[in-house]
mmCIF file with all atom_site columns, C-alpha atoms in Angstrom:
data_model
loop_
_atom_site.group_PDB
_atom_site.id
_atom_site.type_symbol
_atom_site.label_atom_id
_atom_site.label_alt_id
_atom_site.label_comp_id
_atom_site.label_asym_id
_atom_site.label_entity_id
_atom_site.label_seq_id
_atom_site.pdbx_PDB_ins_code
_atom_site.Cartn_x
_atom_site.Cartn_y
_atom_site.Cartn_z
_atom_site.occupancy
_atom_site.B_iso_or_equiv
_atom_site.pdbx_formal_charge
_atom_site.auth_seq_id
_atom_site.auth_comp_id
_atom_site.auth_asym_id
_atom_site.auth_atom_id
_atom_site.pdbx_PDB_model_num
ATOM 1  C CA . UNK A 1 1  ? 24.832 46.980 -17.416 1.00 0.00 ? 13 UNK A CA 1
ATOM 2  C CA . UNK A 1 2  ? 26.945 44.138 -16.082 1.00 0.00 ? 14 UNK A CA 1
ATOM 3  C CA . UNK A 1 3  ? 24.362 41.685 -17.418 1.00 0.00 ? 15 UNK A CA 1
ATOM 4  C CA . UNK A 1 4  ? 24.892 42.967 -20.956 1.00 0.00 ? 16 UNK A CA 1
ATOM 5  C CA . UNK A 1 5  ? 28.672 42.700 -20.622 1.00 0.00 ? 17 UNK A CA 1
ATOM 6  C CA . UNK A 1 6  ? 28.234 39.108 -19.436 1.00 0.00 ? 18 UNK A CA 1
ATOM 7  C CA . UNK A 1 7  ? 26.065 38.385 -22.476 1.00 0.00 ? 19 UNK A CA 1
ATOM 8  C CA . UNK A 1 8  ? 28.784 39.799 -24.743 1.00 0.00 ? 20 UNK A CA 1
ATOM 9  C CA . UNK A 1 9  ? 31.378 37.517 -23.145 1.00 0.00 ? 21 UNK A CA 1
ATOM 10 C CA . UNK A 1 10 ? 29.102 34.489 -23.570 1.00 0.00 ? 22 UNK A CA 1
ATOM 11 C CA . UNK A 1 11 ? 28.515 35.379 -27.219 1.00 0.00 ? 23 UNK A CA 1
ATOM 12 C CA . UNK A 1 12 ? 32.255 35.778 -27.826 1.00 0.00 ? 24 UNK A CA 1
ATOM 13 C CA . UNK A 1 13 ? 33.184 32.510 -26.126 1.00 0.00 ? 25 UNK A CA 1
ATOM 14 C CA . UNK A 1 14 ? 30.404 30.544 -27.818 1.00 0.00 ? 26 UNK A CA 1
ATOM 15 C CA . UNK A 1 15 ? 31.348 31.962 -31.225 1.00 0.00 ? 27 UNK A CA 1
ATOM 16 C CA . UNK A 1 16 ? 28.139 33.927 -31.815 1.00 0.00 ? 28 UNK A CA 1
ATOM 17 C CA . UNK A 1 17 ? 30.191 37.069 -32.435 1.00 0.00 ? 29 UNK A CA 1
ATOM 18 C CA . UNK A 1 18 ? 33.792 37.570 -33.488 1.00 0.00 ? 30 UNK A CA 1
ATOM 19 C CA . UNK A 1 19 ? 36.395 39.499 -31.527 1.00 0.00 ? 31 UNK A CA 1
ATOM 20 C CA . UNK A 1 20 ? 36.119 42.578 -33.751 1.00 0.00 ? 32 UNK A CA 1
ATOM 21 C CA . UNK A 1 21 ? 32.381 42.814 -33.063 1.00 0.00 ? 33 UNK A CA 1
ATOM 22 C CA . UNK A 1 22 ? 32.960 42.250 -29.350 1.00 0.00 ? 34 UNK A CA 1
ATOM 23 C CA . UNK A 1 23 ? 35.621 44.948 -29.233 1.00 0.00 ? 35 UNK A CA 1
ATOM 24 C CA . UNK A 1 24 ? 33.351 47.416 -31.052 1.00 0.00 ? 36 UNK A CA 1
ATOM 25 C CA . UNK A 1 25 ? 30.506 46.702 -28.654 1.00 0.00 ? 37 UNK A CA 1
ATOM 26 C CA . UNK A 1 26 ? 32.719 47.126 -25.595 1.00 0.00 ? 38 UNK A CA 1
ATOM 27 C CA . UNK A 1 27 ? 34.109 50.434 -26.876 1.00 0.00 ? 39 UNK A CA 1
ATOM 28 C CA . UNK A 1 28 ? 30.583 51.628 -27.640 1.00 0.00 ? 40 UNK A CA 1
ATOM 29 C CA . UNK A 1 29 ? 29.494 50.718 -24.106 1.00 0.00 ? 41 UNK A CA 1
ATOM 30 C CA . UNK A 1 30 ? 32.272 52.817 -22.593 1.00 0.00 ? 42 UNK A CA 1
ATOM 31 C CA . UNK A 1 31 ? 31.218 55.832 -24.659 1.00 0.00 ? 43 UNK A CA 1
ATOM 32 C CA . UNK A 1 32 ? 27.535 55.594 -23.792 1.00 0.00 ? 44 UNK A CA 1
ATOM 33 C CA . UNK A 1 33 ? 27.624 54.379 -20.184 1.00 0.00 ? 45 UNK A CA 1
ATOM 34 C CA . UNK A 1 34 ? 27.367 57.670 -18.316 1.00 0.00 ? 46 UNK A CA 1
ATOM 35 C CA . UNK A 1 35 ? 25.826 56.260 -15.152 1.00 0.00 ? 47 UNK A CA 1
ATOM 36 C CA . UNK A 1 36 ? 28.580 53.807 -14.348 1.00 0.00 ? 48 UNK A CA 1
ATOM 37 C CA . UNK A 1 37 ? 29.635 53.720 -10.708 1.00 0.00 ? 49 UNK A CA 1
#
């Protein structure tokens, strides 16, 4: 899970995705991540 979040940050910083996409992805993660510690 943390690996995917790291990949999202890298994509945002490198300009592969825009902030709106990043924000959507992060919100979606929170909704679907039921086995978070």
